PDB file of C-alpha atoms in Angstrom:
ATOM      1  CA  MET A   1      17.787   3.625   7.204  1.00 34.00           C
ATOM      2  CA  MET A   2      19.666   6.327   8.963  1.00 36.00           C
ATOM      3  CA  ALA A   3      18.170   8.981  11.280  1.00 35.00           C
ATOM      4  CA  GLY A   4      16.960  11.872   9.049  1.00 39.00           C
ATOM      5  CA  GLN A   5      16.916  10.064   5.520  1.00 76.00           C
ATOM      6  CA  GLY A   6      13.259   8.808   6.087  1.00 95.00           C
ATOM      7  CA  ILE A   7      10.469   9.740   3.238  1.00 97.00           C
ATOM      8  CA  GLU A   8       9.773  13.018   4.711  1.00 95.00           C
ATOM      9  CA  HIS A   9      13.567  14.324   4.790  1.00 96.00           C
ATOM     10  CA  ARG A  10      13.419  12.530   0.799  1.00 97.00           C
ATOM     11  CA  LEU A  11      10.655  14.830  -0.025  1.00 97.00           C
ATOM     12  CA  ALA A  12      12.262  17.862   1.233  1.00 95.00           C
ATOM     13  CA  GLN A  13      15.096  17.448  -1.084  1.00 95.00           C
ATOM     14  CA  GLY A  14      12.434  17.167  -4.379  1.00 96.00           C
ATOM     15  CA  THR A  15      10.666  14.116  -5.917  1.00 96.00           C
ATOM     16  CA  VAL A  16      10.544  10.882  -4.442  1.00 97.00           C
ATOM     17  CA  LEU A  17      10.262   7.950  -7.370  1.00 97.00           C
ATOM     18  CA  GLY A  18       8.550   4.649  -6.409  1.00 94.00           C
ATOM     19  CA  ALA A  19       7.340   1.809  -8.629  1.00 88.00           C
ATOM     20  CA  GLU A  20       4.239  -0.521  -7.976  1.00 86.00           C
ATOM     21  CA  GLY A  21       2.370  -2.895 -10.152  1.00 89.00           C
ATOM     22  CA  TYR A  22       4.211  -5.966  -8.570  1.00 93.00           C
ATOM     23  CA  VAL A  23       1.404  -8.278  -8.926  1.00 91.00           C
ATOM     24  CA  PHE A  24       0.520  -7.526 -12.256  1.00 91.00           C
ATOM     25  CA  GLU A  25       3.975  -7.970 -13.532  1.00 95.00           C
ATOM     26  CA  LEU A  26       4.600 -11.282 -11.511  1.00 95.00           C
ATOM     27  CA  GLU A  27       1.063 -12.301 -13.293  1.00 94.00           C
ATOM     28  CA  ARG A  28       2.734 -11.543 -16.449  1.00 95.00           C
ATOM     29  CA  ARG A  29       5.835 -13.674 -15.920  1.00 96.00           C
ATOM     30  CA  GLY A  30       3.738 -16.396 -14.704  1.00 94.00           C
ATOM     31  CA  TYR A  31       3.931 -16.528 -10.988  1.00 94.00           C
ATOM     32  CA  ILE A  32       0.809 -15.568  -9.605  1.00 89.00           C
ATOM     33  CA  LYS A  33      -2.516 -16.651 -10.722  1.00 82.00           C
ATOM     34  CA  ALA A  34      -5.127 -13.847 -12.307  1.00 76.00           C
ATOM     35  CA  GLY A  35      -8.200 -13.663 -10.200  1.00 78.00           C
ATOM     36  CA  PRO A  36      -7.631 -13.402  -6.609  1.00 80.00           C
ATOM     37  CA  TYR A  37      -4.231 -11.427  -7.225  1.00 83.00           C
ATOM     38  CA  VAL A  38      -3.103 -12.358  -3.808  1.00 87.00           C
ATOM     39  CA  PRO A  39       1.089 -12.120  -3.232  1.00 89.00           C
ATOM     40  CA  GLU A  40       1.317 -15.985  -1.938  1.00 92.00           C
ATOM     41  CA  VAL A  41       4.565 -15.339  -4.706  1.00 95.00           C
ATOM     42  CA  VAL A  42       6.347 -14.435  -1.780  1.00 96.00           C
ATOM     43  CA  LEU A  43       6.507 -17.467  -0.507  1.00 96.00           C
ATOM     44  CA  ASP A  44       5.898 -19.841  -3.331  1.00 95.00           C
ATOM     45  CA  PHE A  45       8.388 -17.899  -5.673  1.00 97.00           C
ATOM     46  CA  PRO A  46      11.031 -15.584  -3.576  1.00 98.00           C
ATOM     47  CA  ASP A  47      13.580 -14.907  -6.004  1.00 98.00           C
ATOM     48  CA  ALA A  48      10.682 -14.022  -8.550  1.00 98.00           C
ATOM     49  CA  VAL A  49       9.893 -11.173  -5.931  1.00 98.00           C
ATOM     50  CA  ARG A  50      13.331 -10.442  -5.155  1.00 98.00           C
ATOM     51  CA  GLU A  51      14.526 -10.137  -9.163  1.00 98.00           C
ATOM     52  CA  LEU A  52      11.415  -7.664  -9.483  1.00 98.00           C
ATOM     53  CA  HIS A  53      12.613  -5.433  -6.605  1.00 98.00           C
ATOM     54  CA  ARG A  54      16.175  -5.568  -7.991  1.00 98.00           C
ATOM     55  CA  GLU A  55      14.899  -4.586 -11.550  1.00 98.00           C
ATOM     56  CA  PHE A  56      12.751  -1.352 -10.206  1.00 98.00           C
ATOM     57  CA  LEU A  57      15.511  -0.374  -8.045  1.00 98.00           C
ATOM     58  CA  ARG A  58      17.770  -0.291 -10.921  1.00 97.00           C
ATOM     59  CA  ALA A  59      15.279   1.729 -13.051  1.00 97.00           C
ATOM     60  CA  GLY A  60      15.713   4.287 -10.487  1.00 97.00           C
ATOM     61  CA  ALA A  61      12.764   3.516  -7.977  1.00 98.00           C
ATOM     62  CA  ASP A  62      13.841   5.304  -4.320  1.00 98.00           C
ATOM     63  CA  VAL A  63      11.192   2.973  -2.540  1.00 98.00           C
ATOM     64  CA  MET A  64      10.981  -0.888  -2.662  1.00 98.00           C
ATOM     65  CA  VAL A  65       6.996  -1.396  -1.436  1.00 98.00           C
ATOM     66  CA  ALA A  66       6.922  -4.841   0.504  1.00 98.00           C
ATOM     67  CA  LEU A  67       4.575  -7.329  -1.516  1.00 97.00           C
ATOM     68  CA  THR A  68       1.617  -7.067   1.059  1.00 96.00           C
ATOM     69  CA  TYR A  69      -0.922  -6.032  -1.026  1.00 94.00           C
ATOM     70  CA  TYR A  70      -4.214  -8.241  -0.322  1.00 91.00           C
ATOM     71  CA  ALA A  71      -1.899 -10.434   1.859  1.00 90.00           C
ATOM     72  CA  HIS A  72      -4.614  -9.579   4.629  1.00 90.00           C
ATOM     73  CA  ARG A  73      -6.936 -11.921   6.577  1.00 86.00           C
ATOM     74  CA  GLU A  74     -10.139 -11.281   4.850  1.00 84.00           C
ATOM     75  CA  LYS A  75      -8.487 -11.809   1.387  1.00 86.00           C
ATOM     76  CA  LEU A  76      -6.162 -15.347   2.188  1.00 89.00           C
ATOM     77  CA  ARG A  77      -9.035 -16.836   3.768  1.00 87.00           C
ATOM     78  CA  HIS A  78     -10.774 -16.887   0.305  1.00 85.00           C
ATOM     79  CA  ILE A  79      -7.814 -18.839  -1.201  1.00 86.00           C
ATOM     80  CA  GLY A  80      -7.086 -21.008   1.529  1.00 89.00           C
ATOM     81  CA  ARG A  81      -3.887 -19.135   2.693  1.00 90.00           C
ATOM     82  CA  GLU A  82      -4.788 -17.497   5.963  1.00 90.00           C
ATOM     83  CA  ASN A  83      -2.583 -19.708   8.056  1.00 92.00           C
ATOM     84  CA  ASP A  84       0.634 -18.218   5.607  1.00 92.00           C
ATOM     85  CA  LEU A  85      -0.681 -14.921   6.499  1.00 94.00           C
ATOM     86  CA  GLU A  86       2.110 -13.867   9.214  1.00 96.00           C
ATOM     87  CA  ALA A  87       4.790 -15.725   6.925  1.00 96.00           C
ATOM     88  CA  MET A  88       3.848 -13.869   3.732  1.00 96.00           C
ATOM     89  CA  ASN A  89       3.711 -10.507   5.356  1.00 97.00           C
ATOM     90  CA  ARG A  90       7.050 -10.648   7.196  1.00 98.00           C
ATOM     91  CA  HIS A  91       8.658 -12.303   4.016  1.00 98.00           C
ATOM     92  CA  ALA A  92       7.903  -9.641   1.876  1.00 98.00           C
ATOM     93  CA  VAL A  93       8.994  -7.058   4.175  1.00 98.00           C
ATOM     94  CA  ARG A  94      12.310  -8.970   4.313  1.00 98.00           C
ATOM     95  CA  LEU A  95      12.688  -9.193   0.297  1.00 98.00           C
ATOM     96  CA  ALA A  96      12.017  -5.668   0.115  1.00 98.00           C
ATOM     97  CA  ARG A  97      14.909  -4.463   2.626  1.00 98.00           C
ATOM     98  CA  GLU A  98      17.341  -6.979   1.203  1.00 98.00           C
ATOM     99  CA  VAL A  99      17.178  -5.310  -2.204  1.00 98.00           C
ATOM    100  CA  ALA A 100      16.524  -1.805  -0.859  1.00 98.00           C
ATOM    101  CA  HIS A 101      19.813  -1.970   1.213  1.00 98.00           C
ATOM    102  CA  GLU A 102      21.767  -2.778  -2.279  1.00 98.00           C
ATOM    103  CA  GLY A 103      20.881   0.594  -3.779  1.00 97.00           C
ATOM    104  CA  GLY A 104      19.785   3.117  -0.305  1.00 96.00           C
ATOM    105  CA  ALA A 105      16.139   3.076  -1.253  1.00 98.00           C
ATOM    106  CA  LEU A 106      13.414   3.348   1.254  1.00 98.00           C
ATOM    107  CA  VAL A 107      11.181   0.373   2.091  1.00 98.00           C
ATOM    108  CA  ALA A 108       7.611   0.679   2.604  1.00 98.00           C
ATOM    109  CA  GLY A 109       5.011  -1.235   4.611  1.00 98.00           C
ATOM    110  CA  ASN A 110       1.724  -1.771   2.449  1.00 97.00           C
ATOM    111  CA  VAL A 111      -2.066  -2.094   3.181  1.00 97.00           C
ATOM    112  CA  CYS A 112      -4.891  -1.607   0.939  1.00 96.00           C
ATOM    113  CA  ASN A 113      -8.850  -1.601   0.739  1.00 96.00           C
ATOM    114  CA  THR A 114     -10.008  -4.606   2.621  1.00 94.00           C
ATOM    115  CA  TRP A 115     -13.399  -5.532   0.755  1.00 93.00           C
ATOM    116  CA  ALA A 116     -14.701  -5.754   4.671  1.00 95.00           C
ATOM    117  CA  TYR A 117     -15.761  -2.409   5.501  1.00 97.00           C
ATOM    118  CA  ASP A 118     -19.092  -1.089   5.492  1.00 97.00           C
ATOM    119  CA  PRO A 119     -19.539   2.563   6.962  1.00 97.00           C
ATOM    120  CA  ALA A 120     -23.224   1.725   7.742  1.00 96.00           C
ATOM    121  CA  ASP A 121     -21.752  -0.745  10.321  1.00 97.00           C
ATOM    122  CA  PRO A 122     -19.692   0.301  12.588  1.00 96.00           C
ATOM    123  CA  ALA A 123     -18.162  -3.430  13.492  1.00 97.00           C
ATOM    124  CA  THR A 124     -16.619  -3.411  10.453  1.00 97.00           C
ATOM    125  CA  SER A 125     -14.275  -0.713  11.308  1.00 98.00           C
ATOM    126  CA  ALA A 126     -12.573  -2.725  14.331  1.00 97.00           C
ATOM    127  CA  THR A 127     -12.413  -5.834  11.834  1.00 96.00           C
ATOM    128  CA  VAL A 128     -10.307  -3.343   9.677  1.00 97.00           C
ATOM    129  CA  ARG A 129      -8.606  -1.979  12.329  1.00 97.00           C
ATOM    130  CA  ALA A 130      -7.412  -5.335  13.357  1.00 96.00           C
ATOM    131  CA  GLN A 131      -6.543  -6.509   9.994  1.00 95.00           C
ATOM    132  CA  TYR A 132      -3.862  -3.471   9.115  1.00 97.00           C
ATOM    133  CA  THR A 133      -2.765  -3.775  12.979  1.00 97.00           C
ATOM    134  CA  GLU A 134      -1.629  -7.046  12.706  1.00 96.00           C
ATOM    135  CA  GLN A 135      -0.110  -6.593   8.897  1.00 97.00           C
ATOM    136  CA  LEU A 136       1.709  -3.603  10.006  1.00 98.00           C
ATOM    137  CA  GLY A 137       2.511  -4.541  12.962  1.00 98.00           C
ATOM    138  CA  TRP A 138       4.715  -7.289  11.581  1.00 98.00           C
ATOM    139  CA  ALA A 139       6.007  -4.824   9.337  1.00 98.00           C
ATOM    140  CA  VAL A 140       7.320  -2.594  11.753  1.00 98.00           C
ATOM    141  CA  GLU A 141       8.860  -5.676  13.497  1.00 98.00           C
ATOM    142  CA  GLU A 142      10.929  -6.485  10.439  1.00 98.00           C
ATOM    143  CA  GLY A 143      11.714  -3.025   9.552  1.00 98.00           C
ATOM    144  CA  ILE A 144      10.266  -0.282   7.214  1.00 98.00           C
ATOM    145  CA  ASP A 145      10.660   3.157   6.668  1.00 98.00           C
ATOM    146  CA  PHE A 146       7.015   4.404   6.355  1.00 98.00           C
ATOM    147  CA  VAL A 147       3.308   2.710   5.260  1.00 98.00           C
ATOM    148  CA  ILE A 148       1.523   3.020   2.015  1.00 98.00           C
ATOM    149  CA  SER A 149      -2.195   2.634   2.250  1.00 98.00           C
ATOM    150  CA  GLU A 150      -3.658   2.251  -1.277  1.00 97.00           C
ATOM    151  CA  THR A 151      -6.770   1.977  -3.277  1.00 96.00           C
ATOM    152  CA  ASN A 152      -8.977   3.123  -0.609  1.00 98.00           C
ATOM    153  CA  ASP A 153     -12.760   3.147  -1.736  1.00 97.00           C
ATOM    154  CA  TYR A 154     -13.579   4.682   0.872  1.00 98.00           C
ATOM    155  CA  LEU A 155     -12.075   7.918   2.974  1.00 98.00           C
ATOM    156  CA  GLY A 156     -13.430   6.216   6.391  1.00 98.00           C
ATOM    157  CA  GLU A 157     -11.430   3.022   5.391  1.00 98.00           C
ATOM    158  CA  ALA A 158      -8.115   5.165   4.671  1.00 98.00           C
ATOM    159  CA  LEU A 159      -8.460   6.996   7.709  1.00 98.00           C
ATOM    160  CA  ILE A 160      -8.433   3.651  10.030  1.00 98.00           C
ATOM    161  CA  ALA A 161      -5.172   2.791   8.042  1.00 98.00           C
ATOM    162  CA  LEU A 162      -3.568   6.365   8.737  1.00 98.00           C
ATOM    163  CA  GLU A 163      -4.555   6.013  12.414  1.00 98.00           C
ATOM    164  CA  VAL A 164      -2.806   2.565  12.767  1.00 98.00           C
ATOM    165  CA  ALA A 165       0.458   3.785  11.170  1.00 98.00           C
ATOM    166  CA  GLN A 166       0.763   6.909  13.501  1.00 98.00           C
ATOM    167  CA  ASP A 167      -0.021   4.537  16.357  1.00 98.00           C
ATOM    168  CA  LEU A 168       3.057   2.890  15.114  1.00 98.00           C
ATOM    169  CA  GLY A 169       5.072   6.061  14.685  1.00 98.00           C
ATOM    170  CA  LEU A 170       5.502   5.919  11.133  1.00 98.00           C
ATOM    171  CA  PRO A 171       4.628   8.204   8.132  1.00 98.00           C
ATOM    172  CA  ALA A 172       1.856   7.436   5.864  1.00 98.00           C
ATOM    173  CA  MET A 173       1.170   7.834   2.381  1.00 98.00           C
ATOM    174  CA  VAL A 174      -2.847   7.512   1.730  1.00 98.00           C
ATOM    175  CA  THR A 175      -4.060   7.063  -1.965  1.00 98.00           C
ATOM    176  CA  LEU A 176      -7.673   6.547  -2.661  1.00 98.00           C
ATOM    177  CA  ALA A 177      -8.852   4.672  -5.808  1.00 97.00           C
ATOM    178  CA  SER A 178     -10.903   6.903  -7.998  1.00 95.00           C
ATOM    179  CA  ALA A 179     -13.420   4.138  -9.714  1.00 94.00           C
ATOM    180  CA  GLN A 180     -16.138   6.668  -9.432  1.00 95.00           C
ATOM    181  CA  PRO A 181     -16.609  10.438 -11.003  1.00 94.00           C
ATOM    182  CA  ASP A 182     -16.068  12.716  -8.144  1.00 95.00           C
ATOM    183  CA  SER A 183     -16.285  11.058  -4.694  1.00 98.00           C
ATOM    184  CA  THR A 184     -15.144   7.969  -2.544  1.00 98.00           C
ATOM    185  CA  ARG A 185     -17.728   5.556  -2.256  1.00 97.00           C
ATOM    186  CA  ASP A 186     -18.745   6.845   1.453  1.00 97.00           C
ATOM    187  CA  GLY A 187     -19.513  10.231  -0.489  1.00 97.00           C
ATOM    188  CA  CYS A 188     -16.552  12.147   0.052  1.00 98.00           C
ATOM    189  CA  ASP A 189     -15.384  14.528  -2.911  1.00 98.00           C
ATOM    190  CA  TYR A 190     -11.648  13.097  -3.925  1.00 98.00           C
ATOM    191  CA  VAL A 191     -10.252  16.655  -3.228  1.00 98.00           C
ATOM    192  CA  GLU A 192     -12.033  17.064   0.088  1.00 98.00           C
ATOM    193  CA  ALA A 193     -11.099  13.516   1.039  1.00 98.00           C
ATOM    194  CA  CYS A 194      -7.408  14.325   0.173  1.00 98.00           C
ATOM    195  CA  ARG A 195      -7.610  17.478   2.323  1.00 98.00           C
ATOM    196  CA  ILE A 196      -9.038  15.438   5.399  1.00 98.00           C
ATOM    197  CA  LEU A 197      -6.228  12.838   5.146  1.00 99.00           C
ATOM    198  CA  ALA A 198      -3.441  15.917   4.987  1.00 98.00           C
ATOM    199  CA  ASP A 199      -4.939  17.648   7.882  1.00 98.00           C
ATOM    200  CA  HIS A 200      -5.142  14.176   9.919  1.00 98.00           C
ATOM    201  CA  GLY A 201      -1.484  13.863   9.537  1.00 98.00           C
ATOM    202  CA  ALA A 202      -0.738  12.196   6.007  1.00 98.00           C
ATOM    203  CA  ALA A 203       2.681  13.019   4.775  1.00 98.00           C
ATOM    204  CA  ILE A 204       1.569  12.269   1.244  1.00 98.00           C
ATOM    205  CA  VAL A 205      -2.194  12.386  -0.572  1.00 98.00           C
ATOM    206  CA  GLY A 206      -3.035  11.312  -4.055  1.00 98.00           C
ATOM    207  CA  LEU A 207      -4.857   8.927  -6.121  1.00 97.00           C
ATOM    208  CA  ASN A 208      -4.005   5.569  -7.485  1.00 94.00           C
ATOM    209  CA  CYS A 209      -5.757   3.194  -9.714  1.00 91.00           C
ATOM    210  CA  ASP A 210      -8.800   3.270 -11.902  1.00 92.00           C
ATOM    211  CA  ARG A 211      -8.132   6.302 -14.043  1.00 94.00           C
ATOM    212  CA  GLY A 212      -5.348   6.921 -16.756  1.00 94.00           C
ATOM    213  CA  PRO A 213      -3.508  10.141 -16.950  1.00 95.00           C
ATOM    214  CA  SER A 214      -6.094  12.619 -19.184  1.00 97.00           C
ATOM    215  CA  THR A 215      -8.680  11.922 -16.294  1.00 96.00           C
ATOM    216  CA  MET A 216      -6.628  11.701 -12.945  1.00 96.00           C
ATOM    217  CA  LEU A 217      -4.302  14.810 -14.085  1.00 97.00           C
ATOM    218  CA  PRO A 218      -6.948  17.136 -13.411  1.00 97.00           C
ATOM    219  CA  LEU A 219      -7.986  15.738 -10.398  1.00 97.00           C
ATOM    220  CA  LEU A 220      -4.500  15.662  -9.168  1.00 97.00           C
ATOM    221  CA  GLU A 221      -4.151  19.586  -9.921  1.00 98.00           C
ATOM    222  CA  ARG A 222      -7.118  20.413  -7.640  1.00 98.00           C
ATOM    223  CA  ILE A 223      -5.686  18.267  -5.399  1.00 98.00           C
ATOM    224  CA  ARG A 224      -2.345  19.798  -5.428  1.00 98.00           C
ATOM    225  CA  GLY A 225      -3.917  23.063  -4.713  1.00 98.00           C
ATOM    226  CA  ALA A 226      -6.030  21.681  -1.502  1.00 98.00           C
ATOM    227  CA  VAL A 227      -3.175  20.629   0.617  1.00 98.00           C
ATOM    228  CA  ASP A 228       0.253  21.527   1.505  1.00 97.00           C
ATOM    229  CA  CYS A 229       1.803  17.758   1.756  1.00 98.00           C
ATOM    230  CA  ALA A 230       3.432  16.007  -0.955  1.00 98.00           C
ATOM    231  CA  VAL A 231       0.984  14.943  -3.388  1.00 98.00           C
TER     232      VAL A 231
END
């Protein structure tokens, strides 16, 4: 993108509209098997991914999200496609960039919860950091504008993703999965967790997944009052 036209510049102009749910939509279209929800479709049916990006773009999305949710080493090992890890991550960004350029959209690299993090085991922090570093390192080489770290169950894991994005010089949107009533799985109130992420430099904080509007919006209202960054 042109200098000064990144995510923070666009947020200063107003709302930035994104779209997700790629994996579920591609499952409905018959390209992904229910269960693992791993985006092998990036390599197996790239035209389907390209078409969905294009539909999101034409529907008004300002951001094309690289389809790398669960494209991390831990998850790909479970379905026997660990050898496709780098190719899957790189090609996902290429597809997003190709369509983004058709309409001046931004490109977001994407990481998510790893299921490898355990706050009681410091060694798992290094494992998670290594997974995020390789995923986002490839994404940066292919060309992204910012990072989305999403569906974080643990504040600790979310902070690792934020640090990796910052080490790579990229703004980050960090969102928490609000599966539990009041707090992350490592015991931090959702509002306080978002405040901590904002204080650590996240450009955007918030919630994604696990709730509908009636239970998510009251939480978001409290988050909006607790942070100065975008939500």
